[in-house]
Tab-separated table of C-alpha atoms in Angstrom:
chain	number	residue	atom	x	y	z
A	262	GLY	CA	0.006	-0.046	-0.047
A	263	ASN	CA	0.881	3.635	0.119
A	264	SER	CA	3.166	5.100	2.549
A	265	VAL	CA	5.070	8.242	3.434
A	266	THR	CA	8.350	8.557	5.213
A	267	GLN	CA	9.678	11.851	6.797
A	268	MET	CA	12.869	12.657	8.238
A	269	GLU	CA	13.227	12.090	12.056
A	270	GLY	CA	12.767	15.084	14.101
A	271	PRO	CA	12.772	17.353	15.880
A	272	VAL	CA	14.617	20.043	13.812
A	273	THR	CA	16.043	23.127	15.681
A	274	LEU	CA	17.434	25.968	13.756
A	275	SER	CA	18.274	29.614	14.324
A	276	GLU	CA	16.381	32.300	12.598
A	277	GLU	CA	17.384	32.997	8.925
A	278	ALA	CA	18.605	29.470	8.634
A	279	PHE	CA	18.041	27.180	5.564
A	280	LEU	CA	15.503	24.418	6.183
A	281	THR	CA	15.113	21.056	4.475
A	282	ILE	CA	12.638	18.375	5.664
A	283	ASN	CA	13.037	15.245	3.587
A	284	CYS	CA	9.959	13.332	2.486
A	285	THR	CA	9.882	10.156	0.308
A	286	TYR	CA	6.831	8.047	-0.584
A	287	THR	CA	5.666	4.693	-1.859
A	288	ALA	CA	2.673	4.618	-4.060
A	289	THR	CA	0.912	3.016	-6.962
A	290	GLY	CA	-0.072	5.227	-9.871
A	291	TYR	CA	0.508	8.939	-9.915
A	292	PRO	CA	-0.553	10.406	-6.605
A	293	SER	CA	-0.673	14.153	-5.646
A	294	LEU	CA	1.765	15.281	-2.881
A	295	PHE	CA	1.220	17.648	-0.083
A	296	TRP	CA	2.770	19.327	2.836
A	297	TYR	CA	0.455	20.384	5.713
A	298	VAL	CA	1.414	22.504	8.693
A	299	GLN	CA	0.109	22.282	12.235
A	300	TYR	CA	0.946	25.279	14.219
A	301	PRO	CA	0.583	25.092	18.087
A	302	GLY	CA	-3.002	24.744	19.265
A	303	GLU	CA	-4.346	24.943	15.731
A	304	GLY	CA	-5.729	22.404	13.044
A	305	LEU	CA	-3.883	21.183	10.017
A	306	GLN	CA	-3.581	23.639	7.171
A	307	LEU	CA	-2.446	23.013	3.757
A	308	LEU	CA	1.033	24.655	2.909
A	309	LEU	CA	1.631	23.488	-0.429
A	310	LYS	CA	0.807	20.937	-2.996
A	311	ALA	CA	2.090	19.316	-6.392
A	312	THR	CA	-0.086	17.059	-8.652
A	313	LYS	CA	2.262	15.674	-11.110
A	314	ALA	CA	5.950	14.989	-11.696
A	315	ASP	CA	8.379	17.853	-11.768
A	316	ASP	CA	5.558	20.301	-10.429
A	317	LYS	CA	6.897	22.655	-7.765
A	318	GLY	CA	4.556	23.808	-5.076
A	319	SER	CA	5.357	27.135	-3.314
A	320	ASN	CA	3.814	29.165	-0.445
A	321	LYS	CA	5.092	31.573	2.114
A	322	GLY	CA	8.539	31.134	1.119
A	323	PHE	CA	8.410	27.240	1.146
A	324	GLU	CA	8.972	25.165	-1.820
A	325	ALA	CA	8.916	21.529	-2.685
A	326	THR	CA	9.402	19.852	-6.006
A	327	TYR	CA	7.493	16.497	-6.942
A	328	ARG	CA	10.581	14.114	-8.008
A	329	LYS	CA	9.088	10.894	-9.497
A	330	GLU	CA	12.585	9.360	-10.281
A	331	THR	CA	13.499	9.522	-6.597
A	332	THR	CA	9.861	9.330	-5.131
A	333	SER	CA	10.581	12.448	-2.953
A	334	PHE	CA	8.888	15.688	-2.292
A	335	HIS	CA	11.460	17.516	0.300
A	336	LEU	CA	10.373	20.763	1.742
A	337	GLU	CA	12.730	23.746	1.682
A	338	LYS	CA	12.797	27.353	2.872
A	339	GLY	CA	15.720	29.605	2.354
A	340	SER	CA	15.377	31.628	5.532
A	341	VAL	CA	13.159	30.469	8.337
A	342	GLN	CA	11.400	32.751	11.044
A	343	VAL	CA	10.478	31.971	14.573
A	344	SER	CA	6.846	32.000	13.280
A	345	ASP	CA	7.691	28.990	11.262
A	346	SER	CA	7.907	26.837	14.355
A	347	ALA	CA	5.314	24.131	13.877
A	348	VAL	CA	4.836	20.582	12.973
A	349	TYR	CA	5.223	19.751	9.251
A	350	PHE	CA	3.371	16.583	7.532
A	351	CYS	CA	4.124	15.276	4.308
A	352	ALA	CA	1.192	13.532	2.692
A	353	LEU	CA	0.151	11.505	-0.350
A	354	GLY	CA	-3.136	11.648	-1.967
A	355	ASN	CA	-4.408	8.283	-3.587
A	356	ALA	CA	-4.414	8.484	-7.325
A	357	GLY	CA	-7.508	6.642	-8.186
A	358	GLY	CA	-10.035	3.853	-7.420
A	359	THR	CA	-12.628	4.045	-4.554
A	360	SER	CA	-9.861	5.529	-2.385
A	361	TYR	CA	-9.285	8.561	-4.709
A	362	GLY	CA	-8.334	11.434	-2.701
A	363	LYS	CA	-7.723	9.644	0.579
A	364	LEU	CA	-4.557	11.012	2.318
A	365	THR	CA	-1.642	9.033	3.769
A	366	PHE	CA	0.548	11.062	6.096
A	367	GLY	CA	4.075	10.774	7.238
A	368	GLN	CA	4.792	10.886	11.092
A	369	GLY	CA	5.450	14.711	11.032
A	370	THR	CA	8.511	16.746	11.927
A	371	ILE	CA	8.571	19.221	14.625
A	372	LEU	CA	10.554	22.359	13.747
A	373	THR	CA	11.594	24.859	16.296
A	374	VAL	CA	13.287	28.060	15.130
A	375	HIS	CA	15.109	30.216	17.761
A	376	PRO	CA	15.672	33.956	17.593
B	89	ASP	CA	-16.896	30.275	4.095
B	90	THR	CA	-16.749	29.368	7.698
B	91	GLY	CA	-14.403	26.397	7.291
B	92	VAL	CA	-14.742	22.955	8.825
B	93	SER	CA	-16.065	22.944	12.328
B	94	GLN	CA	-16.073	20.054	14.991
B	95	ASP	CA	-17.777	19.745	18.275
B	96	PRO	CA	-16.872	19.221	20.910
B	97	ARG	CA	-13.294	20.397	20.879
B	98	HIS	CA	-12.397	18.289	23.948
B	99	LYS	CA	-14.000	15.165	25.563
B	100	ILE	CA	-12.978	13.312	28.673
B	101	THR	CA	-14.939	10.116	29.313
B	102	LYS	CA	-14.742	6.963	31.290
B	103	ARG	CA	-13.820	3.553	29.831
B	104	GLY	CA	-16.804	1.818	28.718
B	105	GLN	CA	-18.861	4.994	27.882
B	106	ASN	CA	-20.138	6.032	24.606
B	107	VAL	CA	-19.076	9.208	22.735
B	108	THR	CA	-20.271	11.106	19.746
B	109	PHE	CA	-18.370	13.787	17.782
B	110	ARG	CA	-19.778	16.001	15.122
B	111	CYS	CA	-18.238	17.451	12.079
B	112	ASP	CA	-19.635	20.258	9.805
B	113	PRO	CA	-17.899	20.496	6.624
B	114	ILE	CA	-17.531	23.581	4.249
B	115	SER	CA	-21.030	23.891	2.731
B	116	GLU	CA	-20.261	23.063	-0.866
B	117	HIS	CA	-17.974	20.209	-0.157
B	118	ASN	CA	-19.536	16.797	-0.880
B	119	ARG	CA	-16.564	14.668	0.453
B	120	LEU	CA	-16.009	14.443	4.229
B	121	TYR	CA	-13.246	12.399	5.907
B	122	TRP	CA	-12.387	11.222	9.308
B	123	TYR	CA	-8.947	10.749	10.492
B	124	ARG	CA	-7.284	9.882	13.893
B	125	GLN	CA	-4.110	11.287	15.243
B	126	THR	CA	-1.991	9.923	18.187
B	127	LEU	CA	0.473	11.929	19.901
B	128	GLY	CA	3.731	12.160	17.866
B	129	GLN	CA	2.080	10.559	14.775
B	130	GLY	CA	0.613	11.676	11.481
B	131	PRO	CA	-3.202	11.557	11.063
B	132	GLU	CA	-4.445	7.973	9.960
B	133	PHE	CA	-7.496	7.638	7.705
B	134	LEU	CA	-10.549	6.152	9.295
B	135	THR	CA	-13.477	6.548	6.692
B	136	TYR	CA	-14.840	8.877	4.223
B	137	PHE	CA	-18.275	9.850	2.683
B	138	GLN	CA	-19.203	11.262	-0.710
B	139	ASN	CA	-22.484	12.881	-0.091
B	140	GLU	CA	-24.321	10.433	2.300
B	141	ALA	CA	-22.710	7.266	1.105
B	142	GLN	CA	-19.814	5.879	3.110
B	143	LEU	CA	-17.530	4.783	0.463
B	144	GLU	CA	-14.397	3.423	2.483
B	145	LYS	CA	-13.660	2.262	5.904
B	146	SER	CA	-10.269	1.609	7.330
B	147	ARG	CA	-9.373	-1.678	9.113
B	148	LEU	CA	-8.562	0.808	12.041
B	149	LEU	CA	-12.243	1.290	12.389
B	150	SER	CA	-13.379	-1.577	14.679
B	151	ASP	CA	-17.005	-2.463	15.251
B	152	ARG	CA	-17.289	-0.126	18.048
B	153	PHE	CA	-16.830	2.789	15.644
B	154	SER	CA	-19.518	4.106	13.586
B	155	ALA	CA	-19.953	7.100	11.249
B	156	GLU	CA	-22.942	8.711	9.560
B	157	ARG	CA	-23.663	11.448	7.304
B	158	PRO	CA	-27.436	11.181	7.047
B	159	LYS	CA	-28.203	14.082	4.662
B	160	GLY	CA	-24.829	14.612	3.032
B	161	SER	CA	-24.097	17.634	5.083
B	162	PHE	CA	-22.620	17.189	8.739
B	163	SER	CA	-21.294	13.925	9.979
B	164	THR	CA	-21.204	12.086	13.336
B	165	LEU	CA	-18.571	9.643	14.548
B	166	GLU	CA	-19.537	7.495	17.567
B	167	ILE	CA	-17.373	5.268	19.487
B	168	GLN	CA	-19.142	2.723	21.739
B	169	ARG	CA	-17.746	1.054	24.938
B	170	THR	CA	-14.685	3.347	24.810
B	171	GLU	CA	-11.144	2.073	25.665
B	172	GLN	CA	-8.100	3.893	26.827
B	173	GLY	CA	-6.442	3.099	23.391
B	174	ASP	CA	-9.172	5.258	21.685
B	175	SER	CA	-7.730	8.328	23.294
B	176	ALA	CA	-6.457	10.442	20.482
B	177	MET	CA	-7.241	13.578	18.372
B	178	TYR	CA	-10.120	12.916	15.754
B	179	LEU	CA	-9.868	15.050	12.770
B	180	CYS	CA	-12.590	15.809	10.231
B	181	ALA	CA	-11.815	17.198	6.558
B	182	SER	CA	-13.786	18.151	3.538
B	183	SER	CA	-13.279	18.526	-0.059
B	184	LEU	CA	-14.804	18.573	-3.316
B	185	ALA	CA	-15.384	15.128	-5.139
B	186	PRO	CA	-13.841	14.336	-8.474
B	187	GLY	CA	-15.425	16.153	-11.354
B	188	SER	CA	-14.922	19.265	-13.407
B	189	SER	CA	-14.080	21.643	-10.438
B	190	TYR	CA	-12.256	18.977	-8.562
B	191	SER	CA	-9.642	20.121	-6.187
B	192	GLU	CA	-7.700	17.379	-4.016
B	193	THR	CA	-7.245	19.768	-1.264
B	194	GLN	CA	-8.758	18.649	1.946
B	195	TYR	CA	-9.717	21.300	4.524
B	196	PHE	CA	-9.348	20.237	8.193
B	197	GLY	CA	-11.261	21.205	11.284
B	198	PRO	CA	-9.553	21.712	14.593
B	199	GLY	CA	-10.189	18.385	15.633
B	200	THR	CA	-11.868	16.763	18.976
B	201	ARG	CA	-9.512	15.610	21.473
B	202	LEU	CA	-10.556	12.527	23.266
B	203	LEU	CA	-9.351	11.200	26.501
B	204	VAL	CA	-10.594	7.998	27.869
B	205	LEU	CA	-9.703	7.427	31.647
């Protein structure tokens, strides 16, 4: 079945540092890929998505590129801020059949950014 | 657009009691999903509806769990004879269904945190 593996956390960075959170997946077909973010005390919010190979999703300075050849969707940001401290989840959307659209999540990566 | 709402936000119950959670999706969304999230883990799929039809149930959903969406709008998730292992955050999400205006994006509610003592 489908699965998503995220890099182990937590990740602690200083403000303005470069961020990479690795995400790899196993899936049948051509799934869509997502990054969701969960700020303290809040629900899951979509951060960015990509629906086909080589697509780049971007939002709020974050980027991720759908790499079919390496089955990866790594999240990057060039300069993190304290306000980026949150839990980040990589997710895969089923490509078809009765489960079309169902999300499979990674285990999440806790990011803490210090001033 | 008021977003996805869930009620209650927190529930503490004793083992063996029944609990029911409600989810109100975004009004024009015809798909509704339930997920469960335990501490330190990502959400796990439980079940989903398209309109009032329940199209898939995870093997995680034991016989003690039942979900309904009677008029294709709000949904309820009931857990009978709760166990301590049911303690988790229960998340609801909604989206449009595949079609001409389909967007796979699921919008999540704030969740209901259940603690079974």
